[in-house]
Short mmCIF file of C-alpha atoms in Angstrom, two decimals:
data_model
loop_
_atom_site.label_atom_id
_atom_site.label_comp_id
_atom_site.label_asym_id
_atom_site.label_seq_id
_atom_site.Cartn_x
_atom_site.Cartn_y
_atom_site.Cartn_z
CA MET A 1 0.09 0.08 0.37
CA SER A 2 1.43 3.15 -1.05
CA ILE A 3 0.81 6.16 1.70
CA GLN A 4 0.48 9.18 -0.82
CA SER A 5 -0.88 12.54 0.17
CA ALA A 6 -4.44 13.13 -0.42
CA SER A 7 -7.34 15.12 1.22
CA ALA A 8 -9.26 13.03 3.53
CA SER A 9 -12.89 12.50 2.43
CA ALA A 10 -15.75 11.09 4.18
CA ALA A 11 -17.07 7.66 3.32
CA SER A 12 -19.98 7.22 1.17
CA PRO A 13 -22.97 6.15 3.29
CA LEU A 14 -23.81 4.18 0.10
CA ALA A 15 -20.92 1.82 -0.39
CA THR A 16 -20.54 -1.42 0.39
CA PRO A 17 -19.31 -2.23 3.86
CA ILE A 18 -15.82 -3.34 3.47
CA VAL A 19 -16.48 -5.31 6.79
CA ALA A 20 -20.12 -6.15 8.07
CA MET A 21 -20.20 -8.20 11.33
CA GLU A 22 -23.67 -9.50 12.50
CA GLY A 23 -24.79 -11.47 15.56
CA ILE A 24 -21.19 -12.03 16.76
CA GLU A 25 -21.06 -14.25 20.03
CA LYS A 26 -18.24 -15.18 22.12
CA SER A 27 -17.61 -16.55 25.70
CA PHE A 28 -15.03 -17.29 27.77
CA PRO A 29 -14.90 -19.48 30.56
CA GLY A 30 -17.37 -17.61 33.14
CA VAL A 31 -17.71 -14.56 30.81
CA HIS A 32 -20.29 -13.69 28.23
CA ALA A 33 -18.08 -11.44 26.45
CA LEU A 34 -19.85 -10.68 23.27
CA LYS A 35 -23.90 -10.67 22.89
CA SER A 36 -24.96 -10.77 19.48
CA VAL A 37 -23.01 -7.64 18.13
CA ARG A 38 -22.99 -5.89 15.15
CA PHE A 39 -20.47 -3.63 13.63
CA GLU A 40 -19.83 -2.24 10.00
CA LEU A 41 -16.89 -0.31 8.12
CA LEU A 42 -17.10 1.31 4.99
CA PRO A 43 -14.00 2.44 2.61
CA GLY A 44 -12.56 5.43 3.42
CA GLU A 45 -14.14 5.87 6.53
CA VAL A 46 -12.55 6.14 10.34
CA HIS A 47 -14.88 4.40 12.64
CA ALA A 48 -14.74 4.70 16.17
CA LEU A 49 -15.57 1.78 18.60
CA MET A 50 -16.33 2.87 21.85
CA GLY A 51 -17.22 1.66 25.50
CA GLU A 52 -16.07 0.98 28.88
CA ASN A 53 -12.93 -1.14 29.53
CA GLY A 54 -14.55 -4.96 29.30
CA ALA A 55 -17.62 -3.74 27.08
CA GLY A 56 -16.01 -6.18 24.66
CA LYS A 57 -14.48 -3.94 21.97
CA SER A 58 -11.08 -5.52 21.78
CA THR A 59 -12.53 -9.14 21.46
CA LEU A 60 -14.96 -8.13 18.78
CA MET A 61 -11.78 -6.52 16.89
CA LYS A 62 -9.66 -9.73 17.75
CA ILE A 63 -12.47 -11.70 16.21
CA LEU A 64 -12.47 -9.70 13.03
CA SER A 65 -8.27 -9.90 13.09
CA GLY A 66 -8.28 -13.84 13.26
CA VAL A 67 -7.35 -14.20 17.15
CA TYR A 68 -10.40 -15.32 18.57
CA ALA A 69 -12.74 -17.87 16.86
CA LYS A 70 -16.23 -16.39 17.24
CA ASP A 71 -18.98 -18.79 18.62
CA ALA A 72 -21.96 -17.68 16.17
CA GLY A 73 -22.81 -14.85 13.70
CA THR A 74 -21.80 -13.83 10.22
CA ILE A 75 -18.70 -12.08 9.30
CA ARG A 76 -19.03 -10.27 5.44
CA ILE A 77 -15.76 -8.59 3.45
CA ASP A 78 -16.94 -6.81 0.85
CA GLY A 79 -20.23 -8.52 1.01
CA GLN A 80 -18.84 -11.87 0.98
CA PRO A 81 -19.14 -14.16 3.88
CA VAL A 82 -15.85 -15.37 5.47
CA GLU A 83 -14.64 -17.36 7.84
CA ILE A 84 -10.99 -16.07 9.37
CA GLY A 85 -9.63 -18.91 11.46
CA SER A 86 -6.40 -16.99 11.95
CA PRO A 87 -4.69 -13.80 11.94
CA ARG A 88 -2.62 -15.04 8.66
CA GLU A 89 -5.95 -15.87 7.35
CA ALA A 90 -7.08 -12.22 8.40
CA GLN A 91 -3.95 -10.41 6.94
CA ALA A 92 -4.65 -12.47 3.36
CA LEU A 93 -7.94 -10.35 3.43
CA GLY A 94 -6.38 -7.07 4.14
CA ILE A 95 -7.15 -7.01 7.69
CA GLY A 96 -4.23 -5.68 10.14
CA ILE A 97 -4.58 -4.82 13.61
CA ILE A 98 -2.21 -2.98 15.87
CA HIS A 99 -2.97 -4.18 19.61
CA GLN A 100 -3.42 -2.00 22.65
CA GLU A 101 -0.53 -3.72 24.38
CA LEU A 102 2.51 -4.29 22.32
CA SER A 103 3.53 -7.87 20.79
CA LEU A 104 6.78 -7.10 19.58
CA MET A 105 9.57 -8.93 19.87
CA ARG A 106 11.75 -7.07 22.22
CA GLU A 107 15.34 -8.40 21.00
CA LEU A 108 14.80 -7.98 17.17
CA THR A 109 15.28 -4.87 15.66
CA ALA A 110 12.33 -2.66 14.28
CA ALA A 111 12.91 -3.99 10.70
CA GLN A 112 12.92 -7.59 11.74
CA ASN A 113 9.68 -7.39 13.80
CA ILE A 114 7.82 -5.30 10.46
CA PHE A 115 8.82 -8.10 8.23
CA ILE A 116 8.80 -11.41 10.71
CA GLY A 117 7.82 -14.79 8.75
CA ARG A 118 8.47 -12.75 5.42
CA GLU A 119 11.73 -11.67 5.43
CA PRO A 120 13.14 -11.23 1.74
CA ARG A 121 15.69 -13.52 0.89
CA LYS A 122 18.93 -13.94 -1.65
CA ALA A 123 21.32 -16.62 -2.76
CA PHE A 124 18.19 -18.72 -4.25
CA GLY A 125 16.35 -17.94 -0.79
CA LEU A 126 19.33 -19.71 1.32
CA LEU A 127 20.03 -16.28 3.13
CA LEU A 128 18.18 -13.40 4.56
CA ASP A 129 18.47 -10.21 3.02
CA GLU A 130 19.42 -7.56 5.65
CA ALA A 131 19.85 -4.95 3.30
CA ALA A 132 16.40 -5.27 1.60
CA LEU A 133 15.08 -5.85 4.74
CA ASN A 134 16.34 -2.68 6.61
CA ASP A 135 15.46 -0.68 3.18
CA GLY A 136 11.83 -1.94 3.25
CA ALA A 137 11.71 -0.77 7.07
CA ALA A 138 13.10 2.56 6.33
CA SER A 139 10.56 3.21 3.38
CA ILE A 140 8.00 2.78 5.26
CA PHE A 141 9.28 4.92 8.07
CA LYS A 142 9.93 7.98 5.81
CA SER A 143 6.18 7.47 4.73
CA MET A 144 5.14 8.29 8.18
CA ASN A 145 7.73 10.70 8.62
CA LEU A 146 9.37 9.13 11.20
CA ALA A 147 12.96 9.13 12.26
CA LEU A 148 13.74 5.65 13.73
CA ASP A 149 16.82 3.31 12.51
CA PRO A 150 15.53 0.12 10.92
CA ARG A 151 18.14 -1.55 12.62
CA ALA A 152 17.76 -0.53 16.55
CA PRO A 153 16.59 -3.15 18.92
CA VAL A 154 12.98 -2.86 19.94
CA GLU A 155 14.35 -3.34 23.54
CA SER A 156 16.36 -0.11 23.45
CA LEU A 157 13.30 2.14 21.95
CA THR A 158 10.73 4.04 24.02
CA ILE A 159 7.30 2.99 24.14
CA ALA A 160 6.54 5.30 21.60
CA LYS A 161 8.58 4.35 19.24
CA GLN A 162 7.71 0.72 19.95
CA GLN A 163 3.98 1.95 19.01
CA MET A 164 5.05 3.39 16.10
CA VAL A 165 6.77 0.33 14.71
CA GLU A 166 3.64 -1.66 15.53
CA ILE A 167 2.17 0.92 13.23
CA ALA A 168 4.64 0.45 10.52
CA LYS A 169 4.16 -3.37 10.58
CA ALA A 170 0.14 -3.26 10.21
CA LEU A 171 1.25 -0.50 7.08
CA SER A 172 3.63 -3.43 5.76
CA HIS A 173 0.85 -6.17 4.89
CA LYS A 174 -1.17 -3.04 2.58
CA SER A 175 -4.56 -3.65 4.84
CA ARG A 176 -7.31 -2.49 3.25
CA VAL A 177 -8.68 -2.51 7.22
CA LEU A 178 -6.65 -1.20 9.56
CA ILE A 179 -8.03 -1.58 13.53
CA MET A 180 -5.96 0.95 15.86
CA ASP A 181 -6.58 0.13 19.55
CA GLU A 182 -5.44 2.66 21.67
CA PRO A 183 -2.64 3.73 19.11
CA THR A 184 -1.96 7.13 20.78
CA ALA A 185 -1.67 5.84 24.47
CA ALA A 186 1.97 6.51 24.84
CA LEU A 187 2.12 9.06 21.78
CA ASN A 188 2.81 12.82 22.41
CA ASP A 189 0.92 15.57 20.64
CA ALA A 190 3.65 16.14 17.93
CA GLU A 191 3.59 12.06 17.26
CA ILE A 192 -0.21 12.32 17.19
CA ALA A 193 -0.44 14.89 14.77
CA GLU A 194 1.90 12.59 12.58
CA LEU A 195 -0.16 9.46 13.14
CA PHE A 196 -3.41 11.65 12.39
CA ALA A 197 -1.77 12.77 8.72
CA ILE A 198 -1.08 9.33 8.42
CA ILE A 199 -4.73 8.37 9.03
CA ARG A 200 -6.27 10.73 6.71
CA ARG A 201 -3.87 9.62 3.71
CA LEU A 202 -4.81 6.17 4.20
CA LYS A 203 -8.61 7.31 4.28
CA ALA A 204 -7.99 9.23 0.99
CA GLU A 205 -6.89 5.94 -0.50
CA GLY A 206 -10.19 3.94 0.53
CA VAL A 207 -8.55 2.36 3.57
CA GLY A 208 -11.29 1.27 6.14
CA ILE A 209 -9.72 2.26 9.40
CA VAL A 210 -11.46 0.91 12.80
CA TYR A 211 -10.30 3.62 15.84
CA ILE A 212 -10.73 2.23 19.17
CA SER A 213 -9.93 5.18 22.00
CA HIS A 214 -11.12 6.51 25.38
CA LYS A 215 -9.89 9.86 24.26
CA MET A 216 -12.77 11.78 23.42
CA ASP A 217 -11.23 14.77 21.73
CA GLU A 218 -9.36 12.35 19.25
CA ILE A 219 -12.89 10.86 18.62
CA LYS A 220 -13.99 13.87 17.80
CA ARG A 221 -10.82 15.28 15.39
CA ILE A 222 -10.81 11.75 13.18
CA SER A 223 -13.85 9.69 13.29
CA ASP A 224 -16.94 9.56 10.98
CA ARG A 225 -19.11 7.54 13.14
CA VAL A 226 -19.08 5.85 16.66
CA THR A 227 -20.08 2.54 17.60
CA VAL A 228 -20.42 2.18 21.22
CA MET A 229 -20.75 -1.12 23.02
CA ARG A 230 -21.45 -1.69 26.77
CA ASP A 231 -21.00 -4.88 28.65
CA GLY A 232 -20.53 -6.79 25.68
CA GLU A 233 -23.66 -5.88 23.74
CA TYR A 234 -24.10 -3.52 20.94
CA VAL A 235 -25.96 0.16 22.11
CA GLY A 236 -25.79 2.05 18.97
CA THR A 237 -24.09 3.86 16.05
CA VAL A 238 -24.04 7.83 15.62
CA PRO A 239 -22.47 10.44 13.59
CA ALA A 240 -18.87 11.51 15.17
CA ALA A 241 -19.46 15.33 14.31
CA ASP A 242 -23.07 15.84 15.36
CA THR A 243 -23.25 13.95 18.45
CA PRO A 244 -22.24 15.79 21.93
CA ILE A 245 -19.64 14.09 23.83
CA GLU A 246 -22.13 13.88 26.74
CA THR A 247 -24.23 11.71 24.80
CA ILE A 248 -21.52 9.34 23.72
CA ILE A 249 -20.29 9.11 27.13
CA ALA A 250 -24.07 8.33 28.31
CA MET A 251 -24.18 5.47 25.89
CA MET A 252 -20.90 3.92 27.14
CA VAL A 253 -21.78 4.01 31.14
CA GLY A 254 -25.56 4.06 30.82
CA ARG A 255 -26.23 7.34 32.51
CA ALA A 256 -24.72 10.39 32.62
CA LEU A 257 -21.09 10.82 34.13
CA THR A 258 -19.48 13.44 35.87
CA THR A 259 -15.65 13.25 35.12
CA GLU A 260 -14.45 16.24 37.25
CA VAL A 261 -12.85 15.16 40.59
CA ALA A 262 -11.33 17.57 42.21
CA ALA A 263 -7.87 17.14 44.32
CA PRO A 264 -8.03 17.31 48.03
CA ARG A 265 -6.22 20.29 49.75
CA ALA A 266 -2.71 19.13 51.16
CA SER A 267 -1.08 20.69 54.05
CA GLU A 268 1.87 22.66 53.37
CA ASP A 269 3.21 21.81 56.57
CA ALA A 270 2.73 18.56 56.27
CA PRO A 271 6.14 16.31 56.83
CA ILE A 272 8.20 15.62 53.85
CA ALA A 273 7.96 11.71 53.15
CA LEU A 274 10.37 11.72 49.93
CA GLU A 275 13.01 14.10 48.88
CA VAL A 276 15.93 13.38 46.50
CA ILE A 277 18.69 15.51 45.97
CA GLY A 278 20.77 15.68 42.85
CA LEU A 279 19.80 12.79 40.73
CA ARG A 280 22.20 12.35 38.00
CA ARG A 281 22.16 9.61 34.98
CA GLY A 282 23.73 10.64 31.44
CA ARG A 283 21.81 12.74 29.81
CA GLU A 284 18.51 11.41 30.98
CA ILE A 285 18.59 12.71 34.30
CA ARG A 286 20.50 16.27 34.95
CA ASP A 287 20.75 17.18 38.74
CA VAL A 288 16.86 16.43 39.82
CA SER A 289 15.80 17.85 43.25
CA LEU A 290 12.20 17.53 44.43
CA HIS A 291 10.40 16.57 47.49
CA VAL A 292 6.73 15.10 48.04
CA ARG A 293 4.91 15.62 51.53
CA LYS A 294 2.69 13.05 53.38
CA GLY A 295 -1.02 13.71 51.79
CA GLU A 296 0.30 15.32 48.83
CA ILE A 297 -0.17 14.34 44.83
CA LEU A 298 3.05 15.92 43.02
CA GLY A 299 2.10 15.75 39.04
CA PHE A 300 5.19 15.13 36.90
CA ALA A 301 4.63 16.97 33.25
CA GLY A 302 6.86 17.17 30.39
CA LEU A 303 6.89 16.20 26.80
CA MET A 304 8.03 12.48 25.87
CA GLY A 305 11.79 11.88 26.27
CA ALA A 306 11.78 14.55 29.31
CA GLY A 307 12.90 12.31 31.49
CA ARG A 308 9.75 11.88 33.84
CA THR A 309 9.86 8.05 33.65
CA GLU A 310 13.23 7.73 33.93
CA VAL A 311 13.51 9.68 37.26
CA ALA A 312 10.88 7.52 38.69
CA ARG A 313 12.61 4.50 37.84
CA ALA A 314 15.72 5.67 39.41
CA ILE A 315 13.78 6.65 42.60
CA PHE A 316 12.85 2.81 42.52
CA GLY A 317 15.77 1.66 42.02
CA ALA A 318 14.91 -0.04 38.55
CA ASP A 319 17.79 2.11 36.95
CA PRO A 320 21.20 2.76 38.28
CA LEU A 321 22.17 6.50 39.31
CA GLU A 322 25.34 8.07 38.71
CA ALA A 323 24.98 10.22 41.48
CA GLY A 324 22.23 11.47 44.18
CA GLU A 325 20.81 11.43 47.28
CA ILE A 326 17.03 9.81 48.25
CA ARG A 327 15.62 10.45 51.94
CA ILE A 328 12.37 8.85 53.26
CA ASN A 329 11.00 10.71 55.97
CA GLY A 330 14.09 12.57 56.40
CA LYS A 331 16.77 9.83 56.64
CA ALA A 332 18.69 8.84 53.37
CA VAL A 333 18.30 5.23 52.20
CA SER A 334 20.11 3.30 49.71
CA ILE A 335 17.72 1.88 47.03
CA ARG A 336 20.28 0.29 44.37
CA ARG A 337 17.19 -2.35 43.18
CA PRO A 338 13.22 -2.38 43.38
CA GLU A 339 13.63 -4.62 46.40
CA ASP A 340 15.10 -1.87 48.42
CA ALA A 341 12.57 0.58 47.27
CA VAL A 342 9.77 -1.64 48.31
CA LYS A 343 10.94 -2.17 51.62
CA ALA A 344 11.62 1.54 52.07
CA GLY A 345 8.06 2.28 51.76
CA ILE A 346 7.95 3.12 47.72
CA GLY A 347 5.58 1.55 45.14
CA TYR A 348 5.67 1.65 41.30
CA LEU A 349 3.07 1.19 38.90
CA SER A 350 5.02 1.17 35.60
CA GLU A 351 3.67 3.17 32.61
CA ASP A 352 4.07 -0.39 30.86
CA ARG A 353 2.04 -2.45 32.90
CA LYS A 354 2.06 -5.86 30.94
CA HIS A 355 5.97 -6.45 31.05
CA PHE A 356 6.74 -4.77 34.41
CA GLY A 357 3.37 -4.09 36.22
CA LEU A 358 1.99 -7.96 36.40
CA ALA A 359 2.68 -11.68 35.65
CA THR A 360 0.22 -11.91 32.80
CA GLY A 361 0.29 -15.64 33.20
CA LEU A 362 -0.86 -16.05 36.62
CA ASP A 363 -4.16 -15.09 38.18
CA VAL A 364 -5.46 -12.06 39.99
CA ARG A 365 -4.95 -13.46 43.34
CA ASN A 366 -1.32 -14.41 43.04
CA ASN A 367 -0.79 -11.00 41.32
CA ILE A 368 -2.61 -9.13 44.13
CA ALA A 369 -0.13 -10.82 46.29
CA LEU A 370 2.90 -10.76 44.59
CA ALA A 371 4.68 -7.61 46.35
CA SER A 372 3.52 -8.91 49.81
CA LEU A 373 4.09 -13.01 49.82
CA GLU A 374 5.87 -12.81 52.98
CA ARG A 375 2.79 -12.05 54.61
CA PHE A 376 1.34 -15.23 53.28
CA CYS A 377 4.20 -17.66 54.02
CA ALA A 378 3.52 -20.56 56.64
CA PRO A 379 6.07 -22.23 58.25
CA GLY A 380 7.58 -24.40 55.50
CA GLY A 381 7.08 -21.89 52.68
CA VAL A 382 3.36 -22.81 52.17
CA LEU A 383 1.10 -20.35 50.65
CA LYS A 384 -1.95 -19.35 52.89
CA ASP A 385 -3.92 -19.69 49.88
CA GLY A 386 -7.00 -19.04 52.06
CA GLU A 387 -5.86 -15.72 53.09
CA MET A 388 -4.61 -14.79 49.16
CA ARG A 389 -8.25 -15.53 48.14
CA ASP A 390 -10.03 -13.38 50.73
CA ILE A 391 -7.51 -10.28 50.29
CA ALA A 392 -7.85 -10.74 46.86
CA LYS A 393 -11.93 -10.59 47.02
CA ARG A 394 -11.60 -7.58 49.05
CA TYR A 395 -9.63 -5.56 46.64
CA ILE A 396 -11.67 -7.01 43.72
CA GLY A 397 -14.94 -5.36 45.37
CA GLN A 398 -13.10 -2.20 46.78
CA LEU A 399 -11.71 -1.60 43.02
CA SER A 400 -14.56 -2.73 41.21
CA ILE A 401 -12.38 -4.92 39.13
CA LYS A 402 -14.52 -6.66 36.43
CA THR A 403 -13.05 -10.43 36.49
CA PRO A 404 -15.27 -13.55 36.77
CA SER A 405 -13.10 -14.72 39.96
CA ASP A 406 -9.88 -14.18 41.49
CA GLN A 407 -8.64 -17.04 39.60
CA GLN A 408 -8.84 -15.70 36.44
CA GLU A 409 -5.47 -15.12 34.57
CA ALA A 410 -4.57 -11.71 34.28
CA ARG A 411 -3.92 -11.71 30.79
CA LEU A 412 -7.42 -12.04 29.82
CA LEU A 413 -8.90 -8.82 31.67
CA SER A 414 -9.41 -5.87 30.11
CA GLY A 415 -6.44 -3.01 30.05
CA GLY A 416 -8.39 -0.86 32.58
CA ASN A 417 -9.09 -4.14 34.88
CA GLN A 418 -5.43 -5.03 34.28
CA GLN A 419 -4.36 -1.57 36.09
CA LYS A 420 -6.71 -1.81 38.97
CA VAL A 421 -4.87 -5.73 39.70
CA VAL A 422 -1.49 -3.78 39.79
CA ILE A 423 -3.08 -0.72 41.96
CA ALA A 424 -4.31 -3.38 44.39
CA LYS A 425 -0.62 -5.10 44.63
CA TRP A 426 0.50 -2.01 45.88
CA LEU A 427 -2.23 -0.95 48.29
CA LEU A 428 -1.94 -4.48 50.13
CA ARG A 429 1.78 -3.83 50.48
CA ASP A 430 0.76 -0.53 52.29
CA CYS A 431 3.56 1.68 50.52
CA GLU A 432 3.92 5.38 51.90
CA ILE A 433 4.92 6.66 48.80
CA LEU A 434 3.32 5.33 45.15
CA ILE A 435 4.40 6.72 41.94
CA PHE A 436 1.89 6.42 39.31
CA ASP A 437 3.48 6.37 35.91
CA GLU A 438 0.61 7.02 33.15
CA PRO A 439 -1.87 5.54 35.71
CA THR A 440 -4.86 5.49 33.16
CA ARG A 441 -3.36 5.29 29.80
CA GLY A 442 -5.76 2.70 27.94
CA ILE A 443 -8.57 3.38 30.37
CA ASP A 444 -12.09 4.27 29.63
CA VAL A 445 -14.03 7.41 31.04
CA GLY A 446 -15.70 5.74 33.69
CA ALA A 447 -12.72 3.72 35.19
CA LYS A 448 -10.28 7.03 35.14
CA THR A 449 -12.82 8.61 37.40
CA GLU A 450 -12.87 5.69 39.91
CA ILE A 451 -9.28 6.36 40.22
CA TYR A 452 -9.30 9.70 40.11
CA LYS A 453 -11.26 9.16 43.22
CA LEU A 454 -8.52 6.39 44.47
CA LEU A 455 -5.68 8.85 44.15
CA ASN A 456 -7.43 11.28 45.86
CA ALA A 457 -8.21 8.93 48.85
CA LEU A 458 -5.08 7.83 49.38
CA ALA A 459 -3.62 11.34 49.62
CA ALA A 460 -6.22 11.81 52.26
CA GLN A 461 -4.85 8.92 54.03
CA GLY A 462 -1.41 10.69 53.98
CA ARG A 463 0.55 8.85 51.39
CA ALA A 464 2.74 10.76 49.31
CA ILE A 465 2.01 10.32 45.79
CA ILE A 466 3.64 11.37 42.04
CA VAL A 467 1.29 10.67 38.96
CA ILE A 468 3.52 11.19 35.79
CA SER A 469 1.03 11.69 33.03
CA SER A 470 0.97 12.88 29.38
CA GLU A 471 -2.35 14.30 29.89
CA LEU A 472 -2.20 17.95 30.72
CA PRO A 473 -5.84 18.10 31.93
CA GLU A 474 -5.49 15.24 34.26
CA VAL A 475 -2.02 16.42 35.66
CA LEU A 476 -4.13 19.70 36.15
CA ARG A 477 -7.17 18.09 37.81
CA LEU A 478 -5.10 15.63 40.16
CA SER A 479 -2.11 17.54 41.41
CA HIS A 480 -1.27 19.76 44.27
CA ARG A 481 1.93 21.07 42.86
CA ILE A 482 3.72 20.23 39.41
CA ALA A 483 6.93 19.28 38.49
CA VAL A 484 7.85 19.85 34.79
CA MET A 485 10.92 18.51 33.20
CA CYS A 486 12.28 19.25 29.66
CA GLU A 487 15.46 17.04 28.50
CA GLY A 488 16.33 15.51 31.76
CA ARG A 489 16.38 18.61 33.72
CA LEU A 490 13.45 20.05 36.39
CA THR A 491 12.46 23.35 34.64
CA GLY A 492 10.00 24.43 37.01
CA PHE A 493 7.01 23.73 39.72
CA LEU A 494 3.64 25.22 39.32
CA PRO A 495 0.80 25.33 41.88
CA ALA A 496 -2.39 23.97 41.33
CA GLY A 497 -4.55 25.61 39.21
CA ALA A 498 -1.90 26.78 36.69
CA SER A 499 -2.38 26.90 33.25
CA GLN A 500 -1.90 24.25 30.06
CA GLU A 501 0.30 27.13 28.59
CA ALA A 502 2.24 27.55 31.48
CA ILE A 503 3.04 24.09 31.53
CA MET A 504 3.89 24.06 27.88
CA GLN A 505 6.30 27.08 28.14
CA LEU A 506 8.30 25.07 30.90
CA ALA A 507 8.11 21.58 29.02
CA THR A 508 9.75 23.27 26.02
CA GLN A 509 12.41 25.37 28.17
CA ARG A 510 15.51 23.40 27.06
CA GLN A 511 18.58 24.95 28.93
CA SER A 512 16.97 25.92 32.40
CA ALA A 513 16.96 24.28 35.57
CA VAL A 514 15.09 25.35 39.09
CA GLU A 515 17.15 27.00 41.42
CA ALA A 516 15.35 26.47 44.38
CA PRO A 517 13.76 22.71 43.93
CA HIS A 518 11.40 23.11 46.81
CA ALA A 519 9.82 26.14 45.92
CA ALA A 520 6.08 25.81 45.50
#
């Protein structure tokens, strides 16, 4: 598929749908995931698929892309009924998918991931043609206006760059139908603009795009129609431009929803729970000093690559430091690995919950207990399974985790419910200091509100909280103070109620540093 510049045009409502799904049913053990669901996609259309976490959106698209087999219903491609038994069969039909959870092989290069299983060969097919492989990937990256080395190992790339590799991989299959599941979750504003430019060019070429996102502003900007699902059922399809956001939210949750959650007031005289002084590591962390008081939510803002996650990982002992001091309740502590941080009372919710937050092959019960196993160890090393069950059920209820039981494998939960399991793990550990890195990434509007209330409740209990978020409204809504970073430096602190413009000014202040890091 060529990606040529062209003006976007809305799909014709009279066109034959590329995809028509009717009466789709799917059940898993203990869960009726899809109940007679319908969905259609027109040529040259961006069709948003929306619903709360667990509504069935990803399950429906995994059926279309051959990951899951449907239990009942019909799928038509260009009006002809088809059976899609595998991802390879879906690709042969021109269906590509970019999953919410990245599915790249981290030890391979970007180019190797893009062409895995269909690598160009030479010498009568006996040898891989690495030059052609890299040239092919470079051509796709160029069409995406993406500066990325095809030879770079995926494990060396940021989450945002990995997401772009996933998109390039889907484009390489010359897809007529492209499913994007939360494609902007790890992208900054500039990268989102590039992605939308790609989508508009594809749309003008007649490609149908299914766009799954919880970001209402994106849906309004890029979509032609919106289909809403709730609890595994089809709710309705509405035009994106003419339907108020409040109406779409009400369709999603079955009620009107207030998303505004005011941050609790923190005492300026509260004791300092966490203080870091002069943290340094290469160009990623440059002399960072800050503190967080008990009962305070410190927001961390900055553009992608500013160093926010790097600071969090350094505090948690996941990455080594060249210099700097960490103090807990006024006392210097040595944190060289995550185990040291946990013992010191620090919990960290990684931005990449799949690889660093969960043991996806274990059930919900064991994941919740994972950071507190010594609490459940009986003499002889035998685990107190009954106590683990009772604790897990308590947090499932407290956090409204949607799961058929505490023995459901974590990998089978929706992204939002997986995030809640990670939160439960650190709540059980009773950490005094909590670092939330992109806590609502890939989470629906209803679950976001629940997590905002939870963060406020934790702060009200006296916990010190750092929230890293790429969504400025989220940072402003939650934070008592906001620390802003640019290129590894802290460029300023802002009070609650600051403007987005003030944050962006500091986020692009490339050669500045804060003289008095404890200033409010």
